[in-house]
XYZ file of C-alpha atoms in Angstrom:
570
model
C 7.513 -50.255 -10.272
C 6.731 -47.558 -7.488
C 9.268 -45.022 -6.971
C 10.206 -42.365 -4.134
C 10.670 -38.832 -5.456
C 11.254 -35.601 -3.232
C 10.739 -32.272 -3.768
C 12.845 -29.894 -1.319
C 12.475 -27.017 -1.315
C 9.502 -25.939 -2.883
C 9.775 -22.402 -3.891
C 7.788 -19.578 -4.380
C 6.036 -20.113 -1.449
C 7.281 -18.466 2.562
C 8.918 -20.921 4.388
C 10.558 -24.514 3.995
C 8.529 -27.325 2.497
C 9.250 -30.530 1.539
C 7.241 -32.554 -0.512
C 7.929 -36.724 -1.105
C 6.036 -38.494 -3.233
C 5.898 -42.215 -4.179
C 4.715 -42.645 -8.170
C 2.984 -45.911 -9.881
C 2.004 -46.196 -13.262
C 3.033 -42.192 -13.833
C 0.814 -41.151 -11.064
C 1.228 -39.857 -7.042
C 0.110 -42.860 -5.384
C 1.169 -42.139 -2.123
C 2.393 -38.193 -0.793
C 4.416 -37.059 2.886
C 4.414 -33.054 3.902
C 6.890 -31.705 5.642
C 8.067 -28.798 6.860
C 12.051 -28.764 7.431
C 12.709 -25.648 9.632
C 10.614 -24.542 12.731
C 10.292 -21.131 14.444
C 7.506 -19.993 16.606
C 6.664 -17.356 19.267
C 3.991 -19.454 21.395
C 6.439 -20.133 24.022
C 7.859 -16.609 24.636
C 4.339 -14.757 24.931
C 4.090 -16.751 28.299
C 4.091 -14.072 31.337
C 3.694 -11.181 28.891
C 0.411 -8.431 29.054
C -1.907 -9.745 26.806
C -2.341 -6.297 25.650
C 0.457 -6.765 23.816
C 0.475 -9.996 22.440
C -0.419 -8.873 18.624
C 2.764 -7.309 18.364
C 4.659 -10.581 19.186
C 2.260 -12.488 16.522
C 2.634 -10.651 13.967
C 6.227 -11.503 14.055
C 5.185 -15.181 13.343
C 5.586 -14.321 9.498
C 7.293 -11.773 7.460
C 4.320 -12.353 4.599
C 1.455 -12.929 7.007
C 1.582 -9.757 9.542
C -1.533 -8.192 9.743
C -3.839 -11.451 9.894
C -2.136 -12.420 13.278
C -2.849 -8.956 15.063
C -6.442 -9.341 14.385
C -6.719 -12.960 15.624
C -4.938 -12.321 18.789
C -6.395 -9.131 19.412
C -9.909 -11.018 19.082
C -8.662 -13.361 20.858
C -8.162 -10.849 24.259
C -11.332 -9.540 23.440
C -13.291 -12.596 23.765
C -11.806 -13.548 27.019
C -12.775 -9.976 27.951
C -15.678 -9.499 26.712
C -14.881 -6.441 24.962
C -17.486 -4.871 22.327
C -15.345 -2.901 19.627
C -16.966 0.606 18.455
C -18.431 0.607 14.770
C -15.941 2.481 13.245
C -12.825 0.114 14.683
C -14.687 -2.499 12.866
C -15.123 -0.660 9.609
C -11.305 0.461 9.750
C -10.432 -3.520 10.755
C -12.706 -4.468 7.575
C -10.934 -2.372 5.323
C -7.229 -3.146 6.245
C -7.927 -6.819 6.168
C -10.278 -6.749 3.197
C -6.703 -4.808 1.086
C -5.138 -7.154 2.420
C -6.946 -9.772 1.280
C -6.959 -8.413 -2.212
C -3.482 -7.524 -2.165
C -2.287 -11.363 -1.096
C -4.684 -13.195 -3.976
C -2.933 -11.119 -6.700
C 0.097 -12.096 -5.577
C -0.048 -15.138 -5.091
C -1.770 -15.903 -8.417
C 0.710 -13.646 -10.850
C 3.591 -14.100 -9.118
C 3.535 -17.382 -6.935
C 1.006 -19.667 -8.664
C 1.014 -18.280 -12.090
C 4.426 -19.707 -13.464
C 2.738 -23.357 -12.825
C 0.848 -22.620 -15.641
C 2.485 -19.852 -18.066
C 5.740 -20.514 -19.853
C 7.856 -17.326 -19.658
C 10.312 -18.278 -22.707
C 7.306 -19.311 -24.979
C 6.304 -15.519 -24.610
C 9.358 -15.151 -26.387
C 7.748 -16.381 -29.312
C 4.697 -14.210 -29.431
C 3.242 -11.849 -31.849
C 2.666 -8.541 -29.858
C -0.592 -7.922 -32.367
C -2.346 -11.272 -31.624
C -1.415 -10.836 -27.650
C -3.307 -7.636 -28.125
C -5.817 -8.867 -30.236
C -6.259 -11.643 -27.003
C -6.166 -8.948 -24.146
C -8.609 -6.774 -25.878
C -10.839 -9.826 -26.557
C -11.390 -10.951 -22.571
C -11.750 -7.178 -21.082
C -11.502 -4.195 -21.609
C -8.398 -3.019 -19.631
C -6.581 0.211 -21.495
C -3.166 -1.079 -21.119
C -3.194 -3.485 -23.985
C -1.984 -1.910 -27.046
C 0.209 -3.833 -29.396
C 2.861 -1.407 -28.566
C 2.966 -2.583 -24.870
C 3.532 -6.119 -25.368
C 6.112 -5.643 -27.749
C 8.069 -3.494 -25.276
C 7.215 -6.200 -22.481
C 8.743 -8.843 -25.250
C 11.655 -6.958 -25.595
C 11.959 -6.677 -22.052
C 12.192 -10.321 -21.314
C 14.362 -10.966 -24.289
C 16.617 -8.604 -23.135
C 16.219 -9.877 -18.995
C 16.588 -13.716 -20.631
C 20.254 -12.421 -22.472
C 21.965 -11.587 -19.455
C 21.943 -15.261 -17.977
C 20.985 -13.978 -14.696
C 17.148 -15.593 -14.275
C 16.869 -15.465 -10.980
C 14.015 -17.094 -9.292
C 13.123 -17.687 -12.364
C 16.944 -19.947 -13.424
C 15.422 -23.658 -12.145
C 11.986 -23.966 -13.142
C 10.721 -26.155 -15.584
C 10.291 -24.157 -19.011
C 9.582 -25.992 -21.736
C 7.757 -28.444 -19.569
C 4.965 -30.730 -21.740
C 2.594 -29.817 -19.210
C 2.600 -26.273 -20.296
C -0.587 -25.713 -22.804
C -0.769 -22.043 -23.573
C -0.337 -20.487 -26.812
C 2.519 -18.068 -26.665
C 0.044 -15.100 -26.987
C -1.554 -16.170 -24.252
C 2.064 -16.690 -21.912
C 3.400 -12.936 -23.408
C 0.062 -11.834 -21.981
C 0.402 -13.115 -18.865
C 4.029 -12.213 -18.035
C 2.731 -8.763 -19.016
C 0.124 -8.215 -16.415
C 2.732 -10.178 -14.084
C 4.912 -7.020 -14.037
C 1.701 -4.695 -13.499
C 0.964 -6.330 -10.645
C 4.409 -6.430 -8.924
C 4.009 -2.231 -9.336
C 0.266 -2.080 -8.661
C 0.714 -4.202 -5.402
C 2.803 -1.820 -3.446
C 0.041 1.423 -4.412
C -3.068 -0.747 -3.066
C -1.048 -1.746 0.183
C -0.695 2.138 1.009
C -4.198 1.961 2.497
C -2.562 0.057 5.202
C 0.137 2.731 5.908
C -2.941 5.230 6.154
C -5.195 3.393 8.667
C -1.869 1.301 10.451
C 0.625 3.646 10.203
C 2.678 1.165 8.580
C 3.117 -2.152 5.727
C 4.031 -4.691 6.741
C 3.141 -4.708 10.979
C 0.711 -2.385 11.079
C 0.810 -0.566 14.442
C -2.910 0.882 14.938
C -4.435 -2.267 16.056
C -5.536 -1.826 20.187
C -7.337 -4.549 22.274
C -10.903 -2.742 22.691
C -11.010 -1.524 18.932
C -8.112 0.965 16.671
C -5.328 3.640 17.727
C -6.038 5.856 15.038
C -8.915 8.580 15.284
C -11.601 9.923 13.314
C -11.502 13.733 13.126
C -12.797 15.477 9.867
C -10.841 18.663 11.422
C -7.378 17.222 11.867
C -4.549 16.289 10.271
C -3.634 13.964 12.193
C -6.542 11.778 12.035
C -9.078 9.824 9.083
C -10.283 12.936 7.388
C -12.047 13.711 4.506
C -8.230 13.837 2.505
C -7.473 10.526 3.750
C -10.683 8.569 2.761
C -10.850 10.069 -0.603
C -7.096 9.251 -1.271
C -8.411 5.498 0.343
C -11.579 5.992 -2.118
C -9.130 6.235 -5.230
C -6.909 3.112 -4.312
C -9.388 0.708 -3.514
C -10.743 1.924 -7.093
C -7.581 0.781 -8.267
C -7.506 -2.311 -7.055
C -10.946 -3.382 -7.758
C -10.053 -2.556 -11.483
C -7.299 -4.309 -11.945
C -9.034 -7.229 -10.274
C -12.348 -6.764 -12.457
C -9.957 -6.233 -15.906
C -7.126 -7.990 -15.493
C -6.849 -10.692 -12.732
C -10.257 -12.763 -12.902
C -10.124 -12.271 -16.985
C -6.735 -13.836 -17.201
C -7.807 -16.348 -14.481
C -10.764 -17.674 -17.068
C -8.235 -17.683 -20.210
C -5.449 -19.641 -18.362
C -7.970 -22.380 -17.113
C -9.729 -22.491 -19.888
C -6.561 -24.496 -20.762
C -6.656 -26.593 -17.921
C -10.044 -28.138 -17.294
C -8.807 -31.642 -16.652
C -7.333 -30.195 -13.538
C -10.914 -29.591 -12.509
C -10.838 -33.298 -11.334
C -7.083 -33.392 -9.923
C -6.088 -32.213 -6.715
C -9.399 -32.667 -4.710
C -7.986 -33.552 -1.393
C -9.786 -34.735 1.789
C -13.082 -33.285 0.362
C -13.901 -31.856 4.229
C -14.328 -27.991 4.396
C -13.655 -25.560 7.285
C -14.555 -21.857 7.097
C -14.535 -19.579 11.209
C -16.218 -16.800 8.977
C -15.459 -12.933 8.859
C -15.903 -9.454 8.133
C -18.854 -8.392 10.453
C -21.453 -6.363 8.943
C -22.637 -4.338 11.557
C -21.801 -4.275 15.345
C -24.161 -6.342 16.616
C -21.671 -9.025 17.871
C -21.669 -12.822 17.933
C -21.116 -14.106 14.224
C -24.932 -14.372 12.505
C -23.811 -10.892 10.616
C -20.364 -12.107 8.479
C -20.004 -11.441 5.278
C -18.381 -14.814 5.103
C -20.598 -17.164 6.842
C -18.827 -19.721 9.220
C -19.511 -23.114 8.775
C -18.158 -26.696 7.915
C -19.053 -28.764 4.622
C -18.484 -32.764 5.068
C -17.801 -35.147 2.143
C -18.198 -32.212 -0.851
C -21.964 -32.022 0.854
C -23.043 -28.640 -0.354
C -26.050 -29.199 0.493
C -25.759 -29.452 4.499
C -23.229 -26.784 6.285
C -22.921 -27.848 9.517
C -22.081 -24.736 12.376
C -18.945 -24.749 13.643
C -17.867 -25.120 17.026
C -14.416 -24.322 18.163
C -14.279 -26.736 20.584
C -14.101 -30.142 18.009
C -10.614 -28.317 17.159
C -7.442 -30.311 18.355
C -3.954 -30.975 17.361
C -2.282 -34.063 16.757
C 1.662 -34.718 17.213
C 2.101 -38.453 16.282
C 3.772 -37.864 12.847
C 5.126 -34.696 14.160
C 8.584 -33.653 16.124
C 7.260 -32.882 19.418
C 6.259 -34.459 22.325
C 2.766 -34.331 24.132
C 2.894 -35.020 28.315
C 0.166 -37.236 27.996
C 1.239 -38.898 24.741
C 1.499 -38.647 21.234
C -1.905 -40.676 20.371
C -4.182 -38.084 21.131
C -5.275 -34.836 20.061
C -4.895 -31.505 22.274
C -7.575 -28.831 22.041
C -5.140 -25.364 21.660
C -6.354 -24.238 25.090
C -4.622 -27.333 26.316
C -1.842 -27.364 23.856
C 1.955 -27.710 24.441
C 4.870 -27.015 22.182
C 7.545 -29.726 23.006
C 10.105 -30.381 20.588
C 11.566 -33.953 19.811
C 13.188 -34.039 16.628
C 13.887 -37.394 15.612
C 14.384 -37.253 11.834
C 17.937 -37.427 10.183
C 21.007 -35.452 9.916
C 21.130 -33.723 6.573
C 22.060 -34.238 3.762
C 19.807 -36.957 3.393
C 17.779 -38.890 0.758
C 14.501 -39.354 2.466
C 12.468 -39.064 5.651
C 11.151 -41.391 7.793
C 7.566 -40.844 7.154
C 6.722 -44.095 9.133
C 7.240 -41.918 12.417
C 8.051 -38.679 12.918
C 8.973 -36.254 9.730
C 7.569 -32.516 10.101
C 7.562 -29.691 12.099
C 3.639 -29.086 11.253
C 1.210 -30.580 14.087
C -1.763 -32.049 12.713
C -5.205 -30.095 13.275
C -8.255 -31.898 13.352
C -12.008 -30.626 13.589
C -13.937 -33.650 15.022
C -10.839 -35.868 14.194
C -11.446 -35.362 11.021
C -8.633 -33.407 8.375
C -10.302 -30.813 7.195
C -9.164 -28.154 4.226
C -9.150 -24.564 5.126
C -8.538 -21.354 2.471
C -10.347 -19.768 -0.130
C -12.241 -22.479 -1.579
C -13.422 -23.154 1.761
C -14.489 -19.800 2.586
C -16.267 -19.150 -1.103
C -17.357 -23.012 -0.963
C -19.279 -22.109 2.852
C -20.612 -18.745 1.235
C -22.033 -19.928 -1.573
C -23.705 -23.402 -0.189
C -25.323 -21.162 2.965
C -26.915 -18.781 0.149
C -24.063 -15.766 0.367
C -25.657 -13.820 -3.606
C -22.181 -12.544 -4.173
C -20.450 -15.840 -3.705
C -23.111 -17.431 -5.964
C -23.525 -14.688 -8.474
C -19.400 -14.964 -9.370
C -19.014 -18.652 -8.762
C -21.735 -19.393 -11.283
C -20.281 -16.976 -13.562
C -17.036 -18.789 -13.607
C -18.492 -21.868 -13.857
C -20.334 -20.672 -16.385
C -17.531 -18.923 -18.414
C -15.511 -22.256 -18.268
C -18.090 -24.293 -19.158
C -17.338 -26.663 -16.176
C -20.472 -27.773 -13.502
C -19.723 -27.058 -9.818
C -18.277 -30.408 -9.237
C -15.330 -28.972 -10.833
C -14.576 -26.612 -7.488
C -13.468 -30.065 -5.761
C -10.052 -29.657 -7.477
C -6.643 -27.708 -7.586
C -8.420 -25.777 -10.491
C -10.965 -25.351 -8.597
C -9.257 -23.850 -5.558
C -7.283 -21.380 -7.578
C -10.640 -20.169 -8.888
C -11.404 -19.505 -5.538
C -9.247 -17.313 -4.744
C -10.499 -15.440 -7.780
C -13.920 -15.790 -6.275
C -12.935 -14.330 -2.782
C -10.704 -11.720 -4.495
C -13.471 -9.967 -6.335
C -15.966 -10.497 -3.282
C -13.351 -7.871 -1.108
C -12.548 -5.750 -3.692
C -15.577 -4.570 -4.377
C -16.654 -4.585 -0.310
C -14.086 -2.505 0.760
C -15.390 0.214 -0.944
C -18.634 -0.406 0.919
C -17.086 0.196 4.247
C -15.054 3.150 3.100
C -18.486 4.459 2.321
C -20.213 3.328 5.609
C -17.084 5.124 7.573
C -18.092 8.036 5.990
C -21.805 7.657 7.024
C -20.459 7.271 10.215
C -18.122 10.383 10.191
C -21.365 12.513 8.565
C -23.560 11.417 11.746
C -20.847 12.531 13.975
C -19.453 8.907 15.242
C -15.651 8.955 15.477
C -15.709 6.749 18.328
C -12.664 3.995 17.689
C -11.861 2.135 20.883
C -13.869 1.256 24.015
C -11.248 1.522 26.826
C -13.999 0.193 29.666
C -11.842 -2.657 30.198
C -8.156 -1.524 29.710
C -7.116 -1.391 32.673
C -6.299 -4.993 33.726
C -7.749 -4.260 37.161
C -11.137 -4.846 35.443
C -10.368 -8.492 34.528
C -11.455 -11.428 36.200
C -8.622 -13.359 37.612
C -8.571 -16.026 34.982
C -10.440 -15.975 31.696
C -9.863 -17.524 28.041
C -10.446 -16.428 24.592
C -10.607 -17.638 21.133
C -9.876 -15.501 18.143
C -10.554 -15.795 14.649
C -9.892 -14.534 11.282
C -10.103 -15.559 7.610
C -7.097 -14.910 6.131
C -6.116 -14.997 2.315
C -4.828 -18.451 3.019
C -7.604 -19.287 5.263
C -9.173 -20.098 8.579
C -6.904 -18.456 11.307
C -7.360 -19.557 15.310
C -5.431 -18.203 18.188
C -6.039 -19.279 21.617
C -5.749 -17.518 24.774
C -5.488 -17.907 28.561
C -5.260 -15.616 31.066
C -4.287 -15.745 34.316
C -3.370 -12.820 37.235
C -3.433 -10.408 33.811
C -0.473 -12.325 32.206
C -0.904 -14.458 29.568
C -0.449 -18.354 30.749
C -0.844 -19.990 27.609
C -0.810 -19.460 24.153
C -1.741 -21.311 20.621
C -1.842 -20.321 17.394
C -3.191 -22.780 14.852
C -2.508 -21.070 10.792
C -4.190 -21.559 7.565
C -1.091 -24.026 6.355
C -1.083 -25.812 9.680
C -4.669 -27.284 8.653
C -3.735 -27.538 5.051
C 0.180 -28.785 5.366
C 0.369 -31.129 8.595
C 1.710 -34.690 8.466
C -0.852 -37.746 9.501
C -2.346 -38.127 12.693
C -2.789 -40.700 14.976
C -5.190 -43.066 12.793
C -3.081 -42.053 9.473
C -5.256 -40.109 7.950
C -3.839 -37.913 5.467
C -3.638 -34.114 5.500
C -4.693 -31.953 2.665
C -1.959 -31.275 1.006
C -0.856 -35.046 1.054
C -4.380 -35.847 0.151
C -4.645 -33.792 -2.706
C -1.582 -35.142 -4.375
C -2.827 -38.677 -4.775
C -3.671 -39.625 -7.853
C -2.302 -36.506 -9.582
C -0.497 -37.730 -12.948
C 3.316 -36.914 -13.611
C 4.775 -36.632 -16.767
C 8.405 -36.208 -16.062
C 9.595 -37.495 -12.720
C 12.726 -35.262 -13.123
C 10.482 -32.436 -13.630
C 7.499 -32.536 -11.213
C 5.455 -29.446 -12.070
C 1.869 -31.531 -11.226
C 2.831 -31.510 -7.694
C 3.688 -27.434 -7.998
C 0.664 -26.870 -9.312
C -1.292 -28.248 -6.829
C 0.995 -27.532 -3.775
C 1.004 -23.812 -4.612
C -2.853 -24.188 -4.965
C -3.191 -23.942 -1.137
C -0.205 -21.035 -0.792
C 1.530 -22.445 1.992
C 2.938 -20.540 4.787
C 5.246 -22.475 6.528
C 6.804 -19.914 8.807
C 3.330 -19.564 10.829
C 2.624 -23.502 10.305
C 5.644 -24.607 12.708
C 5.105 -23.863 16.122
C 8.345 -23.540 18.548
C 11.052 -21.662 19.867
C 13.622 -21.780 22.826
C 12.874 -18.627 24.933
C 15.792 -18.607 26.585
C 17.503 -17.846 23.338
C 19.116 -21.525 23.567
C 20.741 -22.788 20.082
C 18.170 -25.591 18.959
C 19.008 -26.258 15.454
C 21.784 -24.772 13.026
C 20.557 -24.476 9.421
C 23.595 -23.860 6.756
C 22.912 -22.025 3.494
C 25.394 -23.042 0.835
C-alpha cells in the first residue's frame, strides 16, 4: 500500500526545504520539492546603478556571498562590453577558487558527512585501530593514537551533557549506517579539523576582499584592490607569500584528509553508485579563465551540456534555451503559467495558493513551492559539481580525467557509477582537488605578473555611465560550489530595468513544469529504497548530495517593505 511521508525541514542545509515522498514496496515511488519560505532581492535592484548591483546580490544568501558578486558583476560587464585587466582575473580566480575549496569541505564533513558516519558508534572505537586506519589511507601527521583517544573522550564527554545540538534529532543508530566504529571515530575526528581549518583558508578572502563573508573589492571593469610590491596597502610580496602558505594548507588537508576519507566512507557505500541518478541531463556555463583572451574557449572548466548520461557528445551551450517555468510554482506569469520565460523576460509575481500551516501535506497537484522551474531547451537539467567534473572530463579536461579515474579506480566502481548520489558526492571531491591545487597556479602567475611590472587591476574606460549605450543587456555566469550560476541584466537610461537571478538549487530543487516533468531533486529520489519510514535517512543522503541553497533558490520580495508572509518560530 503506497504511503505519503514528509520531510520538513530538512536540516543541515541554508534555507527551508521540504521534501514529500510517496513509498511502495519500501521504495520512493513518487517525490514533491518544495521550498516553504521565499525572500529575494530581484525586485528592489529595479532603478538602482548597475554599478552597484553586486552588493545587493550578495545579500541573496548569508552562505553563498561571493558567487553572486561575480555573476552580477559579469553580468554588467557583458552588457558593457568591458575587458577586465589580467591581474583582476587572477585575483577573481583565486577568491572564487578558496572559495570553492572552502564550501566542498564543508559541506562534505559537516553537512553531508553525518548521512553516512554514526557519531555515537565512534563511541565504541579503539583509538589504536582508528590510527592504525588513518595511517593506512594517507599520510596526514595528525593521526596518532593519542589524538583519537582525546577526540573520543571529547565526544563522550560532549554526548554526557544531554545538550546535542544539531546533532539531538538525527537518526543514530540508523541500519543504514555501515561503518566500522574506527572508521566513524575517524571521521568525527577530521570533522572538528575542518570546522578550525575552514576559517584559516577563508582569510585569503579578507586579504584580496577586504572582508569574509561579502567581500568588498569586487568593481565592474575588474578589482578595488591594487598591486604595489612597495606598499602596504596593496598585494605585496608579504601578502602573496602569507596567500602562498594558506592555499598550501588547504590543498593538504584536501590531498590527506578530505579525498582519503571520501574513498574509505564510499567504499562502504557502492550500492549507492546506482541510487540517486536523477534526470540524467547535465548543465555546466564553465569558469575560471585561463588567460585574458575573452569569450569562453580558455576555462578551466569547459562549458557545455551532456544529454541522457551521453558522455560521449557535449553539446555547447547557449544561454538563450534557458527559461523558467511557474506552473507548479506560487507566482503568477502575465502571459500565463504554461509557458516558460527566458530571465531577460522574467517576472517575479507572487500567488501563494498553498495552505495555512500547520498542515499535513501540500497540494502538489497545483501549486506547492516557492522555487520556479528552470529549463534548458525544456528540458530539467542537473547543475553542480558532478556536472561541472562530468563536462570536464567528457570534453578531455587531463585533470578532471586523471582524478576521476583514480577514484574510480580506488573504488573499484566503472564510470557508470558517477550517475548516482555516490557519484555526485565524489564530485565534489573531484572539483575540490582540481581548485586546490589551481589556486596556487594563479598565485604564482600574479606574481609573474607583478615581476614584469603589470599591476594593472581595473579598466575604468567605461565607468562613467555617460559611455553606455542607452539600453543594453548582459548575462553573467559563474560556477559555483553548488553549481551553474546565471544572472541576467537589463539596462536602460543607466538604471537597471530588470533583473534575474537563476541559482545552482533553483535548477536542482524546482517543482514540475508545465508538461510534469520532474526536477532533479524529485527525480533523483525515485526509486531510492527506505528502510524505516519513521527514519528517512535515504532521502538525506541524497537530498544533501546536491547541497541545496534555498535562500538564493526563491525569488521575491515586496520593495515597498509591505508584510507578505509572517513565519513563527516556536
Amino acid at each position: 500500500m503506497a504511503k505519503k511521508i514528509a520531510v520538513d525541514p530538512i536540516t543541515r542545509i541554508e534555507g527551508h526545504l521540504r521534501i514529500e515522498a510517496q513509498l511502495e514496496g519500501g521504495k520512493i515511488a513518487n517525490a514533491w520539492s518544495s521550498s516553504t519560505a521565499f525572500r529575494g532581492i530581484e525586485t528592489i535592484l529595479k532603478g538602482r546603478d548597475p554599478r552597484d548591483a553586486h552588493h545587493f546580490t550578495q545579500r541573496f544568501c548569508g552562505v553563498c556571498t561571493t558567487v553572486h558578486s561575480m555573476a552580477s558583476i559579469r553580468a554588467v560587464e557583458d552588457a558593457l562590453k568591458i575587458q577586465i585587466p589580467d591581474n583582476a582575473r587572477l585575483i577573481r580566480n583565486i577568491i572564487m577558487g578558496i572559495q570553492n575549496v572552502q564550501d566542498h569541505v564543508i559541506h562534505f564533513y559537516h553537512l553531508h558527512a553525518l548521512d553516512w558516519v554514526d557519531i555515537t558508534s565512534a563511541l565504541k572505537a579503539d583509538p589504536k585501530k582508528t590510527a592504525q586506519l588513518a595511517q593506512s589511507i594517507s599520510d596526514w601527521p595528525n593521526s596518532s593514537v593519542k589524538h583519537f583517544k582525546a577526540v573520543k573522550e571529547r565526544i563522550a564527554a560532549f554526548v554526557s551533557t544531554g545538550r546535542l545540538g544539531p546533532f539531538q534529532n538525527a537518526y543514530w543508530g540508523h541500519s543504514a549506517y555501515r561503518l566500522p566504529p574506527e572508521a566513524n571515530l575517524m571521521a568525527v575526528a577530521h570533522y572538528l579539523e575542518a570546522l578550525e581549518w575552514q576559517k584559516e583558508v577563508i582569510k585569503v578572502h579578507a586579504i584580496l576582499g577586504s572582508k569574509n563573508p561579502h567581500p568588498q573589492t569586487f568593481l565592474v571593469g575588474g578589482m578595488a584592490i591594487p598591486v604595489d610590491p612597495d606598499s602596504q596597502n596593496a598585494i605585496n610580496a608579504d601578502k602573496i607569500a602569507y596567500m602562498q602558505k594558506l592555499l598550501k594548507k588547504a590543498r593538504l588537508f584536501v590531498e590527506q584528509v578530505y579525498i582519503p576519507d571520501l574513498l574509505a566512507v564510499a567504499s562502504f557505500y557502492k550500492d549507492w553508485a546506482a541510487i540517486g541518478g536523477g534526470v540524467g541531463n547535465y548543465l555546466a556555463y564553465g569558469d575560471f579563465h585561463m588567460d585574458n583572451a575573452g569569450g569562453t574557449d580558455n576555462l578551466y572548466f569547459p562549458r557545455g551540456v551532456i544529454m541522457g548520461r551521453d558522455l560521449a557528445n557535449v553539446l555547447p551551450m547557449d544561454e538563450k534555451k534557458i527559461t523558467e517555468y511557474v506552473t507548479h510554482s506560487w507566482y503568477d506569469y502575465s502571459g500565463g503559467n504554461d509557458k516558460g520565460l527566458h530571465p531577460y523576460q522574467g517576472e517575479t509575481s507572487h500567488n501563494y495558493t498553498g495552505p495555512k500551516p500547520p498542515y499535513d501535506f501540500l497540494d502538489t497537484d497545483g501549486k506547492y513551492s516557492w522555487v520556479k522551474s528552470p529549463r534548458y531547451n525544456d528540458q530539467p537539467m542537473e547543475v553542480g559539481p558532478l556536472a561541472r567534473v562530468l563536462v570536464a572530463y567528457a570534453s578531455g579536461n587531463k585533470d578532471a580525467q586523471t582524478i576521476v579515474n583514480y577514484v574510480l579506480g580506488q573504488l573499484g566502481v566503472g564510470p557508470e557509477a558517477l550517475f548516482s548520489t555516490l557519484g555526485r558526492t565524489a564530485a565534489r571531491g573531484v572539483d575540490c582537488l582540481m581548485m586546490a591545487r589551481m589556486n596556487e597556479k594563479w598565485v604564482a602567475d600574479l606574481v609573474n605578473n607583478m615581476g614584469r611590472g603589470i599591476y594593472e587591476t581595473h579598466n575604468a574606460e567605461k565607468w562613467d555611465p555617460s559611455t553606455w549605450p542607452k539600453e543594453a543587456q548582459g548575462f553573467g555566469y559563474h560556477e559555483a560550489p553548488r553549481g551553474a550560476l546565471g544572472h541576467w541584466i537589463r539596462i536602460e537610461n543607466g538604471q537597471i530595468a530588470n533583473f534575474q537571478a537563476v541559482v545552482p538549487s533553483t535548477w536542482n530543487a524546482g517543482p514540475r513544469d508545465a508538461a510534469g516533468q520532474m526536477g532533479p531533486y524529485e527525480s533523483a529520489l525515485v526509486g531510492t529504497p527506505i528502510a524505516d519510514e519513521n527514519k528517512p535517512l535515504e532521502i538525506l543522503r541524497t537530498i544533501h548530495s546536491f547541497d541545496p541553497c534555498l535562500a538564493c533558490a526563491v525569488h521575491v520580495m515586496d520593495g515597498k517593505g509591505n508584510e507578505l508572509i509572517k513565519v513563527k518560530a516556536l
